[in-house]
Coordinates of C-alpha atoms and ligand atoms in Angstrom, one line a residue:
M26 CA 0.0 -20.8 11.0
A27 CA 0.9 -21.7 7.4
Q28 CA 2.5 -25.1 7.1
G29 CA 4.5 -27.0 4.6
A30 CA 4.4 -26.3 0.8
D31 CA 1.9 -23.4 1.1
R32 CA 4.4 -21.1 2.7
S33 CA 6.7 -19.4 0.2
I34 CA 5.2 -16.2 -0.9
L35 CA 6.8 -13.9 -3.5
V36 CA 6.4 -10.2 -2.4
T37 CA 7.1 -8.0 -5.4
G38 CA 8.2 -4.5 -4.2
G39 CA 8.8 -6.1 -0.9
A40 CA 11.4 -3.5 0.1
G41 CA 8.9 -0.8 -0.2
F42 CA 6.7 0.8 2.5
I43 CA 3.7 -1.5 2.5
G44 CA 5.7 -4.4 1.0
S45 CA 8.2 -4.5 3.9
H46 CA 5.5 -4.3 6.6
T47 CA 3.7 -7.1 4.8
V48 CA 6.9 -9.2 4.8
V49 CA 6.8 -8.9 8.6
A50 CA 3.2 -9.8 8.9
L51 CA 3.7 -12.8 6.6
A52 CA 6.6 -14.1 8.6
A53 CA 4.6 -13.7 11.8
A54 CA 1.8 -15.8 10.3
G55 CA 4.2 -18.6 9.5
F56 CA 4.7 -17.9 5.8
R57 CA 8.1 -17.7 4.1
P58 CA 8.3 -14.3 2.3
V59 CA 10.7 -13.9 -0.7
I60 CA 11.3 -10.4 -1.9
I61 CA 11.9 -9.2 -5.5
D62 CA 12.6 -5.5 -5.7
D63 CA 14.6 -3.3 -8.1
F64 CA 15.2 -0.8 -5.3
S65 CA 14.2 2.1 -7.5
N66 CA 12.2 3.4 -4.6
S67 CA 13.8 1.8 -1.6
Q68 CA 17.2 1.3 0.1
Q69 CA 19.2 -1.6 1.5
R70 CA 18.5 -0.3 5.0
V71 CA 15.0 -1.8 4.7
L72 CA 16.5 -5.3 4.5
D73 CA 18.6 -4.5 7.6
G74 CA 15.5 -3.4 9.4
L75 CA 13.7 -6.6 8.4
R76 CA 16.7 -8.7 9.7
D77 CA 16.5 -6.8 13.0
I78 CA 12.8 -7.5 13.4
L79 CA 12.7 -11.1 12.1
G80 CA 16.1 -12.3 13.2
Y81 CA 17.1 -13.6 9.8
D82 CA 17.8 -12.4 6.2
V83 CA 14.7 -12.5 4.0
P84 CA 15.7 -13.9 0.6
C85 CA 15.8 -10.9 -1.7
Y86 CA 16.2 -10.7 -5.5
V87 CA 17.4 -7.3 -6.6
Q88 CA 15.6 -7.6 -10.0
D89 CA 13.0 -5.9 -12.1
C90 CA 9.9 -8.0 -12.0
N91 CA 9.2 -6.9 -15.6
D92 CA 12.1 -9.2 -16.5
R93 CA 10.4 -12.2 -18.0
A94 CA 13.7 -14.2 -18.1
I95 CA 14.3 -14.5 -14.4
L96 CA 10.8 -15.2 -12.9
P97 CA 10.2 -18.8 -13.8
G98 CA 13.5 -19.9 -12.3
L99 CA 12.9 -17.9 -9.2
F100 CA 9.4 -19.4 -8.8
Q101 CA 10.9 -22.9 -9.1
R102 CA 14.0 -22.3 -6.9
E103 CA 12.0 -20.7 -4.1
N104 CA 9.0 -23.1 -4.4
I105 CA 6.6 -20.1 -4.6
C106 CA 3.0 -20.9 -3.9
G107 CA 1.5 -17.4 -4.0
V108 CA 2.3 -13.8 -4.9
I109 CA 1.6 -10.4 -3.4
H110 CA 2.2 -7.7 -6.0
F111 CA 3.2 -4.3 -4.8
A112 CA 5.8 -3.3 -7.3
A113 CA 4.6 -0.3 -9.2
F114 CA 5.3 3.4 -9.6
K115 CA 2.9 5.4 -7.4
A116 CA 3.6 9.1 -7.5
V117 CA 0.4 10.7 -8.8
G118 CA 2.0 13.9 -10.0
E119 CA 4.9 12.2 -11.7
S120 CA 2.5 9.8 -13.5
M121 CA 1.0 12.9 -15.3
E122 CA 4.4 14.0 -16.5
E123 CA 5.6 10.5 -17.6
P124 CA 2.5 8.5 -18.6
L125 CA 4.3 6.0 -20.9
R126 CA 6.8 5.1 -18.2
Y127 CA 3.9 4.5 -15.8
Y128 CA 1.9 2.4 -18.2
R129 CA 4.9 0.4 -19.3
N130 CA 6.0 -0.4 -15.7
N131 CA 2.6 -0.8 -13.9
L132 CA 0.8 -2.7 -16.6
G133 CA 3.8 -4.5 -18.0
S134 CA 4.9 -5.9 -14.6
L135 CA 1.5 -7.3 -13.9
M136 CA 1.2 -8.8 -17.4
T137 CA 4.6 -10.5 -17.0
L138 CA 3.8 -11.7 -13.6
L139 CA 0.4 -13.2 -14.7
E140 CA 2.0 -14.9 -17.7
V141 CA 4.6 -16.6 -15.5
M142 CA 2.1 -17.5 -12.8
L143 CA -0.1 -19.2 -15.4
E144 CA 2.9 -20.9 -16.9
T145 CA 4.2 -22.2 -13.6
G146 CA 0.8 -23.2 -12.1
V147 CA 1.0 -20.6 -9.3
S148 CA -2.5 -19.3 -9.0
D149 CA -2.9 -17.2 -5.8
L150 CA -2.3 -13.5 -6.1
I151 CA -3.0 -10.5 -3.9
F152 CA -3.0 -7.2 -5.8
S153 CA -2.2 -3.8 -4.5
S154 CA -5.0 -1.5 -5.7
S155 CA -6.2 1.9 -4.6
C156 CA -9.2 3.8 -3.4
T157 CA -8.3 6.3 -6.2
V158 CA -10.4 4.1 -8.5
Y159 CA -13.5 5.6 -6.8
G160 CA -12.6 9.2 -7.6
E161 CA -14.9 11.5 -5.6
P162 CA -17.5 9.0 -4.4
E163 CA -21.2 10.0 -4.5
T164 CA -21.9 8.4 -1.2
L165 CA -19.8 7.8 1.9
P166 CA -18.6 5.4 3.2
V167 CA -17.7 4.1 -0.2
A168 CA -18.5 0.4 -0.9
E169 CA -16.8 -1.8 -3.5
T170 CA -20.1 -1.6 -5.5
A171 CA -19.6 2.1 -6.0
P172 CA -19.0 3.1 -9.7
V173 CA -15.3 3.3 -10.7
Q174 CA -14.9 6.9 -11.9
P175 CA -12.8 8.0 -14.8
A176 CA -9.3 8.1 -13.4
A177 CA -8.1 11.6 -12.3
S178 CA -4.4 10.5 -12.9
V179 CA -2.4 8.2 -15.0
Y180 CA -1.4 6.4 -11.8
G181 CA -5.1 5.9 -10.9
N182 CA -5.8 4.7 -14.5
T183 CA -3.0 2.1 -14.3
K184 CA -4.7 0.7 -11.1
Q185 CA -8.1 0.6 -12.9
I186 CA -6.6 -1.2 -16.0
C187 CA -4.8 -3.7 -13.8
E188 CA -8.0 -4.5 -12.0
E189 CA -9.7 -5.1 -15.3
M190 CA -6.8 -7.3 -16.5
L191 CA -7.2 -9.5 -13.4
R192 CA -11.0 -9.6 -13.6
D193 CA -10.9 -10.7 -17.3
T194 CA -8.2 -13.3 -16.8
A195 CA -10.2 -15.0 -14.0
A196 CA -13.4 -14.6 -16.0
A197 CA -11.8 -16.4 -18.9
G198 CA -11.5 -19.4 -16.6
K199 CA -7.7 -19.1 -16.4
P200 CA -6.2 -20.7 -13.2
L201 CA -6.0 -17.3 -11.3
R202 CA -7.3 -16.8 -7.8
C203 CA -7.0 -13.1 -7.0
I204 CA -8.1 -10.5 -4.4
A205 CA -7.4 -6.9 -5.2
L206 CA -7.1 -4.8 -2.0
R207 CA -8.2 -1.2 -2.5
Y208 CA -6.0 0.7 -0.1
F209 CA -7.1 3.9 1.5
N210 CA -4.3 6.0 3.1
P211 CA -1.6 3.9 4.6
V212 CA 0.3 5.7 7.5
G213 CA 2.6 4.9 10.4
A214 CA 5.5 2.5 10.8
H215 CA 6.4 -0.7 12.5
P216 CA 6.4 -0.1 16.3
T217 CA 10.1 -1.1 16.6
A218 CA 10.9 1.8 14.2
K219 CA 13.2 -0.6 12.3
I220 CA 11.2 -0.1 9.1
G221 CA 8.8 2.7 8.0
E222 CA 8.0 5.0 5.1
L223 CA 11.2 6.0 3.3
P224 CA 10.2 8.9 1.1
L225 CA 13.1 9.5 -1.2
G226 CA 13.1 13.2 -1.9
T227 CA 10.3 15.6 -1.1
P228 CA 7.3 13.6 0.3
N229 CA 4.1 13.8 -1.6
N230 CA 2.0 12.3 1.2
L231 CA 0.7 14.0 4.3
V232 CA 2.2 12.1 7.2
P233 CA 5.9 11.9 6.1
Y234 CA 5.6 15.7 5.3
I235 CA 4.3 16.3 8.8
T236 CA 7.0 14.2 10.5
Q237 CA 9.8 15.8 8.5
T238 CA 8.5 19.2 9.4
A239 CA 8.4 18.3 13.1
A240 CA 11.9 16.9 12.8
G241 CA 13.1 20.2 11.3
I242 CA 13.9 18.7 7.9
R243 CA 11.2 20.9 6.3
P244 CA 10.6 24.5 7.6
Q245 CA 6.8 24.3 7.4
M246 CA 4.0 22.1 6.1
T247 CA 1.1 23.4 4.2
I248 CA -2.5 22.2 4.6
F249 CA -3.8 22.3 1.0
G250 CA -7.1 24.1 1.4
D251 CA -9.5 24.7 4.3
D252 CA -12.5 25.7 2.1
Y253 CA -13.8 22.3 1.3
P254 CA -17.4 21.4 2.2
T255 CA -16.4 19.5 5.4
P256 CA -16.9 20.3 9.1
D257 CA -13.5 22.0 9.4
G258 CA -13.0 22.8 5.8
T259 CA -10.1 20.4 5.2
C260 CA -10.2 17.2 3.2
I261 CA -11.2 13.9 4.9
R262 CA -9.4 10.6 4.4
D263 CA -9.4 7.1 5.8
F264 CA -5.9 6.8 7.4
I265 CA -5.0 3.1 8.0
H266 CA -2.1 1.9 10.1
V267 CA 0.4 0.2 7.7
M268 CA 0.6 -2.8 10.0
D269 CA -3.2 -3.2 9.8
L270 CA -2.9 -3.0 6.1
A271 CA -0.1 -5.6 6.1
E272 CA -2.2 -8.0 8.1
A273 CA -5.1 -7.6 5.7
H274 CA -2.8 -9.0 3.0
V275 CA -2.2 -12.1 5.1
A276 CA -5.9 -12.5 5.8
A277 CA -6.6 -12.2 2.0
L278 CA -4.0 -14.8 1.1
R279 CA -5.3 -17.2 3.7
A280 CA -8.8 -16.8 2.2
L281 CA -7.5 -17.7 -1.2
Q282 CA -5.7 -20.8 0.2
Q283 CA -8.9 -21.9 1.9
L284 CA -10.9 -21.8 -1.4
G285 CA -11.9 -25.3 -2.5
A286 CA -9.6 -27.1 -5.0
D287 CA -12.3 -26.7 -7.6
A288 CA -12.2 -22.9 -7.4
H289 CA -9.4 -22.4 -9.8
S290 CA -10.6 -19.0 -11.1
H291 CA -11.6 -16.3 -8.6
Y292 CA -11.5 -12.5 -8.6
D293 CA -12.7 -10.1 -6.0
V294 CA -12.1 -6.6 -4.7
L295 CA -12.0 -5.5 -1.1
N296 CA -11.7 -2.1 0.6
A297 CA -8.7 -2.1 2.9
G298 CA -9.4 0.8 5.2
T299 CA -10.6 1.6 8.8
G300 CA -14.1 2.7 7.8
R301 CA -13.5 6.0 9.7
G302 CA -12.7 9.4 8.1
H303 CA -10.5 12.0 9.7
S304 CA -9.8 15.5 8.4
V305 CA -6.3 16.8 7.6
L306 CA -6.6 19.3 10.5
E307 CA -7.8 16.6 12.9
L308 CA -4.7 14.6 11.9
V309 CA -2.4 17.6 12.4
R310 CA -3.8 18.2 15.8
L311 CA -3.6 14.5 16.8
F312 CA 0.0 14.4 15.7
G313 CA 0.8 17.3 18.1
E314 CA -0.8 15.2 20.9
A315 CA 0.8 11.9 19.8
S316 CA 4.4 13.4 19.4
G317 CA 4.4 16.2 21.8
Q318 CA 5.7 18.3 19.0
R319 CA 4.5 21.8 18.0
L320 CA 4.0 21.6 14.2
N321 CA 4.7 24.6 12.1
Y322 CA 1.9 24.7 9.5
R323 CA 0.0 27.1 7.3
I324 CA -3.2 27.0 5.3
G325 CA -2.4 27.2 1.6
P326 CA -4.4 26.8 -1.6
R327 CA -6.1 23.6 -2.6
R328 CA -3.9 21.0 -4.4
A329 CA -5.0 20.1 -7.9
G330 CA -6.6 16.7 -8.1
D331 CA -7.5 16.3 -4.5
I332 CA -11.0 15.0 -3.7
T333 CA -13.0 16.4 -0.7
A334 CA -13.7 13.2 1.2
V335 CA -13.2 9.4 0.9
Y336 CA -13.4 6.7 3.5
A337 CA -14.2 3.0 3.3
D338 CA -17.2 0.9 3.8
V339 CA -15.5 -2.1 5.4
S340 CA -18.4 -4.5 5.8
K341 CA -17.3 -6.7 2.9
I342 CA -13.7 -7.3 4.0
Q343 CA -15.0 -7.8 7.6
S344 CA -17.5 -10.5 6.5
Q345 CA -15.3 -12.2 3.9
L346 CA -11.9 -12.2 5.7
G347 CA -13.0 -11.6 9.3
W348 CA -10.4 -8.8 9.3
S349 CA -10.8 -5.3 10.7
A350 CA -8.3 -2.5 11.3
R351 CA -7.5 -2.5 15.0
R352 CA -4.9 0.2 15.5
S353 CA -5.8 3.8 16.1
L354 CA -4.8 6.8 14.1
R355 CA -3.0 8.1 17.2
E356 CA -1.0 4.9 17.4
A357 CA -0.1 5.3 13.7
L358 CA 1.1 8.8 14.3
E359 CA 3.1 7.8 17.4
D360 CA 4.8 5.0 15.3
A361 CA 5.4 7.4 12.4
W362 CA 7.1 9.9 14.8
R363 CA 9.2 7.2 16.4
W364 CA 10.4 6.1 12.9
E365 CA 11.2 9.7 12.0
E366 CA 13.3 10.1 15.1
H367 CA 15.0 6.8 14.4
L368 CA 15.9 8.0 10.9
K369 CA 17.9 10.9 12.5
Q370 CA 20.1 8.4 14.4
Ligands
WQD2 C1 -3.9 13.3 1.9 C2 -4.6 14.7 2.3 C3 -3.9 16.5 0.8 C4 0.2 16.7 1.9 C5 -2.5 9.3 -2.0 C6 -2.5 8.7 -3.4 C7 -3.4 7.5 -3.5 C8 -3.1 6.6 -2.4 C9 -3.1 7.2 -1.0 C10 -1.8 4.8 -3.2 C11 -5.0 15.4 1.0 C12 -3.5 16.7 2.2 C13 -1.1 16.3 1.8 C14 0.6 18.0 2.4 C15 -1.8 18.4 2.8 N1 -1.9 5.9 -2.6 N2 -2.0 17.1 2.2 N3 -0.4 18.8 2.8 O1 -3.7 12.2 -2.1 O2 -5.3 11.2 -0.3 O3 -3.8 9.7 -1.7 O4 -2.2 8.3 -1.0 O5 -2.6 4.1 -3.6 O6 -3.2 7.0 -4.7 O7 -2.9 9.7 -4.2 O8 -2.8 11.2 0.0 O9 -1.2 12.0 1.8 O10 -1.0 13.0 -0.6 O11 -3.0 13.6 0.9 O12 -2.7 19.1 3.2 O13 1.7 18.4 2.5 O14 -3.6 15.5 2.9 O15 -4.5 17.7 0.3 O16 -6.2 16.1 1.3 P1 -4.0 11.2 -1.1 P2 -1.9 12.4 0.5

C-alpha cells in the first residue's frame, strides 16, 4: 500500500473511460488520486460513479491540462508526487479531419505537463500510449522491439511523437522517470456498473457498438469485413478488461517509485494487453453467451485503416512489473453489458 508523501497522483483525463477506472485502482492500492479533466469527452456522472465506488469525492479540477498557468499551483496544493497522463483526443477518424487540433492538443498537453513536472521536481510519469504504433505487425504476438511503423492516422502519429518526446527528455538526462504503456483494446466496465465506457455520440469502437445494438439504441451492428486472412475471416484484436489495464498503471507507477534514488532519468515502453487474440466474430458470439442477448448484426465491407491482426507479447510487462491480465474476455463482456443496462436506468 502506498504510504505518506508518495500518494497523491495527478490523473489527467481522469474522468474518461480508462482514467476513471485507473482512479479506482489507484485508490484501492492506497494512493490518493487527483483528477484534472476538461470534460470535453466525459460527464459529471463519472464523478458520481466514482463517489459511489470509493465512498468519497475524488478531488477534481475541471480544467484544460494545456493551461500552463494552473498546473504549478495544483501540483503544490495537492502535493503531487506522480502523474498518469490520459488526457488526449483519441478518435482515429476525427484525427484525419482535424489534424492540427489533434497535434495541438495531444502534443501540447504533454509538453506543458513535462515542463511543469521538470519545474516542480515531480519526475514519475505513466503515459497512455497505443498499440497503433505497431501498425500491421510483421510477427505476432507483437513485442516492444517490433519496428514502429509509419502511423496510419494522425491520432497514431501523435502517440508516436509523444513517445519520442518522452524518450528524448529522459535521454537528455532530465529528471523524468517514465513508462509508456501501449494499450491494446480496452473493453468492459467496473463490475459495480457505476462507471464504464461513455461514448458520447456514435461509438467508434466495437464493444460499445455491440452493447448499444443489444440495448436497442442501434438497430444493427456491422462486422467490418469477413474476408481477412484469419481463421474466420474477421479481424483479430487483443481485448483487455479495462480494470486489468487500470491495475497495470498502478503496477507501473509502483515500479517507478521503487527505482533507486540515483535513477533520475528513465524511459521504457511496455505492452498492456492480455497476450491473447480474439476475432471480431468470436467476440460477437461470446457477447451473446455472456449477455443472453441475440445480437442483430450483418457482415459489411472492410473499414478503411483497419489492420488484420494484432495482439501483445506480454513477456516484458510480466517480467518487469510482475503484472498479467487476469480477467477473461467473457467477464469484460458481462461487465460491459451490465453497464449498458445501468445506463438505461
Ligand atoms: C476493433 C475491431 C473493427 C466496430 C482502436 C483505436 C486504437 C486503440 C484501440 C486507443 C476492428 C471491428 C469495430 C464496429 C466492427 N485505442 N469493428 N464493427 O480500431 O482495433 O483500435 O481502439 O489507443 O487507437 O484505433 O478498435 O473497437 O474500433 O475495432 O467490425 O462497429 O472491431 O473493424 O477490426 P481498433 P475498434
